[in-house]
mmCIF file of C-alpha atoms in Angstrom:
data_model
loop_
_atom_site.group_PDB
_atom_site.id
_atom_site.type_symbol
_atom_site.label_atom_id
_atom_site.label_comp_id
_atom_site.label_asym_id
_atom_site.label_seq_id
_atom_site.Cartn_x
_atom_site.Cartn_y
_atom_site.Cartn_z
ATOM 1 C CA MET A 243 5.001 -17.348 -55.993
ATOM 2 C CA VAL A 244 2.166 -14.799 -56.165
ATOM 3 C CA LYS A 245 1.472 -12.516 -59.045
ATOM 4 C CA ARG A 246 1.186 -9.016 -58.095
ATOM 5 C CA ALA A 247 -0.760 -6.355 -59.579
ATOM 6 C CA ASN A 248 2.191 -5.036 -61.609
ATOM 7 C CA GLY A 249 2.639 -8.628 -63.099
ATOM 8 C CA VAL A 250 5.733 -9.329 -60.948
ATOM 9 C CA LYS A 251 6.017 -12.727 -59.124
ATOM 10 C CA GLY A 252 6.779 -12.578 -55.575
ATOM 11 C CA ARG A 253 7.057 -14.882 -52.453
ATOM 12 C CA ARG A 254 4.272 -15.013 -49.924
ATOM 13 C CA LYS A 255 5.793 -13.635 -46.873
ATOM 14 C CA GLY A 256 5.341 -15.106 -43.441
ATOM 15 C CA LEU A 257 4.073 -18.630 -44.482
ATOM 16 C CA ASN A 258 6.090 -21.827 -43.926
ATOM 17 C CA LYS A 259 6.268 -24.391 -46.919
ATOM 18 C CA HIS A 260 3.115 -26.262 -45.734
ATOM 19 C CA GLN A 261 0.869 -23.063 -45.830
ATOM 20 C CA ARG A 262 2.376 -22.126 -49.016
ATOM 21 C CA ALA A 263 1.356 -25.554 -50.378
ATOM 22 C CA ALA A 264 -2.274 -24.841 -49.537
ATOM 23 C CA PHE A 265 -2.304 -22.040 -51.950
ATOM 24 C CA ARG A 266 -0.575 -23.862 -54.774
ATOM 25 C CA GLU A 267 -2.847 -24.952 -57.612
ATOM 26 C CA GLY A 268 -3.634 -28.638 -57.423
ATOM 27 C CA GLU A 269 -6.829 -30.391 -56.041
ATOM 28 C CA GLU A 270 -9.945 -28.378 -56.780
ATOM 29 C CA ARG A 271 -11.933 -27.564 -53.825
ATOM 30 C CA ILE A 272 -15.616 -28.241 -53.945
ATOM 31 C CA GLY A 273 -18.310 -25.716 -52.747
ATOM 32 C CA ARG A 274 -21.456 -26.367 -50.949
ATOM 33 C CA GLU A 275 -23.500 -25.873 -54.140
ATOM 34 C CA GLU A 276 -21.169 -28.440 -56.087
ATOM 35 C CA ILE A 277 -21.480 -30.898 -53.021
ATOM 36 C CA ARG A 278 -25.311 -30.885 -53.141
ATOM 37 C CA ALA A 279 -25.118 -31.485 -57.003
ATOM 38 C CA LEU A 280 -22.685 -34.411 -56.458
ATOM 39 C CA LEU A 281 -24.785 -35.761 -53.774
ATOM 40 C CA GLN A 282 -27.789 -35.744 -56.332
ATOM 41 C CA LEU A 283 -25.374 -37.453 -58.873
ATOM 42 C CA SER A 284 -24.429 -40.321 -56.273
ATOM 43 C CA GLU A 285 -28.086 -41.377 -56.370
ATOM 44 C CA SER A 286 -28.396 -41.099 -60.275
ATOM 45 C CA LYS A 287 -29.436 -44.082 -62.228
ATOM 46 C CA ASP A 288 -26.646 -43.479 -64.699
ATOM 47 C CA PRO A 289 -23.217 -45.166 -63.656
ATOM 48 C CA ALA A 290 -21.188 -42.411 -65.281
ATOM 49 C CA ASP A 291 -22.906 -39.904 -62.918
ATOM 50 C CA ARG A 292 -22.242 -42.153 -59.909
ATOM 51 C CA LEU A 293 -18.670 -42.640 -60.923
ATOM 52 C CA GLN A 294 -18.086 -38.831 -61.271
ATOM 53 C CA ALA A 295 -19.695 -38.315 -57.733
ATOM 54 C CA ALA A 296 -17.585 -41.090 -56.286
ATOM 55 C CA SER A 297 -14.293 -39.782 -57.649
ATOM 56 C CA LEU A 298 -15.069 -35.985 -56.688
ATOM 57 C CA LEU A 299 -16.460 -36.736 -53.187
ATOM 58 C CA CYS A 300 -13.085 -37.322 -51.737
ATOM 59 C CA PRO A 301 -11.674 -35.400 -48.719
ATOM 60 C CA CYS A 302 -9.032 -33.634 -50.903
ATOM 61 C CA HIS A 303 -11.842 -32.031 -52.775
ATOM 62 C CA VAL A 304 -14.426 -31.575 -50.047
ATOM 63 C CA ARG A 305 -11.980 -30.549 -47.292
ATOM 64 C CA LYS A 306 -14.263 -31.128 -44.379
ATOM 65 C CA ARG A 307 -16.208 -34.090 -42.812
ATOM 66 C CA ILE A 308 -19.821 -33.865 -43.949
ATOM 67 C CA GLU A 309 -21.958 -36.739 -42.969
ATOM 68 C CA GLU A 310 -24.225 -36.670 -46.180
ATOM 69 C CA VAL A 311 -21.096 -37.071 -48.137
ATOM 70 C CA TRP A 312 -19.676 -40.068 -46.187
ATOM 71 C CA ALA A 313 -23.014 -41.783 -46.273
ATOM 72 C CA ALA A 314 -23.181 -41.291 -50.173
ATOM 73 C CA LEU A 315 -19.584 -42.637 -50.455
ATOM 74 C CA TYR A 316 -20.437 -45.786 -48.288
ATOM 75 C CA ARG A 317 -23.505 -46.345 -50.296
ATOM 76 C CA MET A 318 -21.388 -46.275 -53.447
ATOM 77 C CA LEU A 319 -19.008 -48.836 -51.872
ATOM 78 C CA GLU A 320 -21.772 -51.341 -52.626
ATOM 79 C CA ASP A 321 -23.004 -49.895 -55.904
ATOM 80 C CA GLY A 322 -24.068 -52.451 -58.746
ATOM 81 C CA ASP A 323 -21.416 -50.935 -61.236
ATOM 82 C CA VAL A 324 -17.891 -52.217 -60.668
ATOM 83 C CA LYS A 325 -16.346 -48.973 -61.843
ATOM 84 C CA VAL A 326 -18.243 -46.919 -59.184
ATOM 85 C CA ARG A 327 -17.436 -49.366 -56.451
ATOM 86 C CA ARG A 328 -13.727 -49.173 -57.555
ATOM 87 C CA ALA A 329 -13.744 -45.297 -57.575
ATOM 88 C CA ALA A 330 -15.397 -45.267 -54.035
ATOM 89 C CA TRP A 331 -12.890 -47.653 -52.539
ATOM 90 C CA HIS A 332 -9.986 -45.570 -54.082
ATOM 91 C CA THR A 333 -11.597 -42.349 -52.719
ATOM 92 C CA LEU A 334 -11.910 -44.038 -49.228
ATOM 93 C CA GLU A 335 -8.304 -45.218 -49.405
ATOM 94 C CA ASP A 336 -7.039 -41.761 -50.418
ATOM 95 C CA GLY A 337 -8.455 -39.957 -47.388
ATOM 96 C CA GLY A 338 -11.113 -41.743 -45.682
ATOM 97 C CA LYS A 339 -11.578 -42.594 -42.115
ATOM 98 C CA PRO A 340 -10.732 -46.269 -42.202
ATOM 99 C CA ASP A 341 -11.630 -46.964 -38.568
ATOM 100 C CA ASP A 342 -15.182 -45.789 -38.846
ATOM 101 C CA PRO A 343 -17.495 -48.346 -37.292
ATOM 102 C CA ALA A 344 -20.088 -47.705 -40.220
ATOM 103 C CA LEU A 345 -17.537 -49.457 -42.577
ATOM 104 C CA ASP A 346 -17.428 -52.907 -40.519
ATOM 105 C CA GLU A 347 -20.627 -54.409 -42.180
ATOM 106 C CA ILE A 348 -19.837 -52.988 -45.570
ATOM 107 C CA ILE A 349 -16.338 -54.630 -45.496
ATOM 108 C CA GLU A 350 -17.809 -57.915 -44.307
ATOM 109 C CA ARG A 351 -20.599 -57.896 -47.097
ATOM 110 C CA THR A 352 -17.818 -57.005 -49.629
ATOM 111 C CA LEU A 353 -15.608 -59.750 -48.723
ATOM 112 C CA GLU A 354 -18.430 -62.249 -48.886
ATOM 113 C CA CYS A 355 -20.208 -61.180 -51.801
ATOM 114 C CA ASP A 356 -17.958 -59.106 -54.402
ATOM 115 C CA SER A 357 -16.112 -60.876 -57.225
ATOM 116 C CA ASP A 358 -14.089 -57.961 -58.531
ATOM 117 C CA LYS A 359 -10.314 -58.535 -57.642
ATOM 118 C CA GLN A 360 -9.573 -54.691 -57.127
ATOM 119 C CA VAL A 361 -12.539 -54.158 -54.893
ATOM 120 C CA LEU A 362 -11.643 -57.311 -52.792
ATOM 121 C CA GLY A 363 -7.999 -55.998 -52.559
ATOM 122 C CA PHE A 364 -9.262 -52.642 -51.181
ATOM 123 C CA ALA A 365 -11.588 -54.551 -48.621
ATOM 124 C CA ARG A 366 -8.806 -56.841 -47.718
ATOM 125 C CA GLN A 367 -6.630 -54.013 -46.984
ATOM 126 C CA PHE A 368 -9.079 -52.439 -44.785
ATOM 127 C CA PHE A 369 -9.947 -55.422 -42.959
ATOM 128 C CA GLN A 370 -6.157 -56.308 -42.342
ATOM 129 C CA GLY A 371 -5.760 -52.980 -40.945
ATOM 130 C CA ARG A 372 -8.644 -53.328 -38.500
ATOM 131 C CA GLU A 373 -7.352 -56.594 -37.394
ATOM 132 C CA GLN A 374 -3.845 -55.039 -36.630
ATOM 133 C CA ARG A 375 -5.355 -52.452 -34.524
ATOM 134 C CA LYS A 376 -7.632 -54.955 -32.669
ATOM 135 C CA GLN A 377 -4.475 -57.082 -31.881
ATOM 136 C CA ILE A 378 -2.631 -53.833 -30.718
ATOM 137 C CA GLU A 379 -5.558 -52.664 -28.528
ATOM 138 C CA PHE A 380 -5.707 -56.158 -27.012
ATOM 139 C CA ALA A 381 -2.062 -56.207 -26.343
ATOM 140 C CA ALA A 382 -2.169 -52.767 -24.806
ATOM 141 C CA ALA A 383 -4.989 -53.576 -22.658
ATOM 142 C CA ALA A 384 -3.266 -56.567 -21.263
ATOM 143 C CA ILE A 385 -0.309 -54.399 -19.932
ATOM 144 C CA SER A 386 -0.775 -53.795 -16.199
ATOM 145 C CA ASP A 387 -0.663 -50.278 -14.764
ATOM 146 C CA TYR A 388 1.925 -51.598 -12.341
ATOM 147 C CA ALA A 389 4.343 -52.928 -14.981
ATOM 148 C CA GLU A 390 7.505 -51.528 -13.357
ATOM 149 C CA ARG A 391 9.341 -53.009 -10.333
ATOM 150 C CA GLY A 392 10.879 -50.877 -7.607
ATOM 151 C CA LYS A 393 10.527 -49.726 -4.148
ATOM 152 C CA CYS A 394 7.105 -48.248 -3.064
ATOM 153 C CA ASP A 395 7.502 -44.854 -1.525
ATOM 154 C CA PHE A 396 4.603 -45.300 0.840
ATOM 155 C CA CYS A 397 5.056 -48.807 2.521
ATOM 156 C CA GLY A 398 8.848 -49.291 1.562
ATOM 157 C CA GLU A 399 8.425 -52.679 0.024
ATOM 158 C CA SER A 400 11.155 -53.372 -2.487
ATOM 159 C CA ASN A 401 10.921 -55.189 -5.511
ATOM 160 C CA ALA A 402 7.300 -54.557 -5.776
ATOM 161 C CA ARG A 403 5.057 -53.926 -8.823
ATOM 162 C CA VAL A 404 4.774 -50.076 -8.814
ATOM 163 C CA LYS A 405 3.315 -47.371 -10.938
ATOM 164 C CA LYS A 406 4.002 -43.604 -10.966
ATOM 165 C CA ASP A 407 1.765 -41.438 -8.797
ATOM 166 C CA PHE A 408 1.797 -38.124 -10.714
ATOM 167 C CA THR A 409 -0.156 -36.315 -7.716
ATOM 168 C CA THR A 410 2.755 -36.823 -5.190
ATOM 169 C CA GLU A 411 6.409 -35.825 -5.646
ATOM 170 C CA PHE A 412 9.176 -37.039 -3.627
ATOM 171 C CA GLU A 413 12.840 -35.487 -3.879
ATOM 172 C CA GLY A 414 12.082 -33.831 -7.266
ATOM 173 C CA ARG A 415 10.505 -37.096 -8.900
ATOM 174 C CA PHE A 416 7.020 -38.487 -9.040
ATOM 175 C CA ALA A 417 6.368 -40.998 -6.210
ATOM 176 C CA LEU A 418 6.204 -44.743 -6.831
ATOM 177 C CA VAL A 419 3.186 -46.560 -5.397
ATOM 178 C CA CYS A 420 2.368 -50.245 -5.199
ATOM 179 C CA GLU A 421 -1.142 -51.556 -5.904
ATOM 180 C CA PRO A 422 -2.119 -52.368 -2.243
ATOM 181 C CA CYS A 423 -1.038 -48.741 -1.135
ATOM 182 C CA ASP A 424 -2.673 -47.163 -4.293
ATOM 183 C CA GLN A 425 -6.001 -48.930 -3.198
ATOM 184 C CA VAL A 426 -5.837 -47.454 0.426
ATOM 185 C CA ALA A 427 -5.225 -43.951 -0.921
#
């Protein structure tokens, strides 16, 4: 609902529920000046300042990918204060990029050196997700391009391993080509 000048509430016309949700009150957006201030707080000697920066430098507040923000967040993942580390890991869990390669070394160091159960739980969660992704990518790489069996439309060999040739059509369907015929073409 939108308050009009006359004080009457009305509905935003022409917006779907997701677009209307963007206008609802909720997470406060952080402007560029505030981002600069939070980046300075992330380097403060006071743990309370760093804790505030770690909790406010999340994607729901910043709303775009700014490399300096992510560098500060990654630095706070290994902060000396446990509360700052917890807040930084929680922020990363809420809306970070878990497959960012910059996290690999941080996760390994955290699993080796950190003693806080909550921080270790976050690190294990990210580590397990990465391992699952590697296994899926490995399994996907093992699948041959010629996984189907059928008759090659070029040489006529039946029960051959074939793949669809999306550049050639036969009778309203894509052609099936075996590996030897595909190598010749």
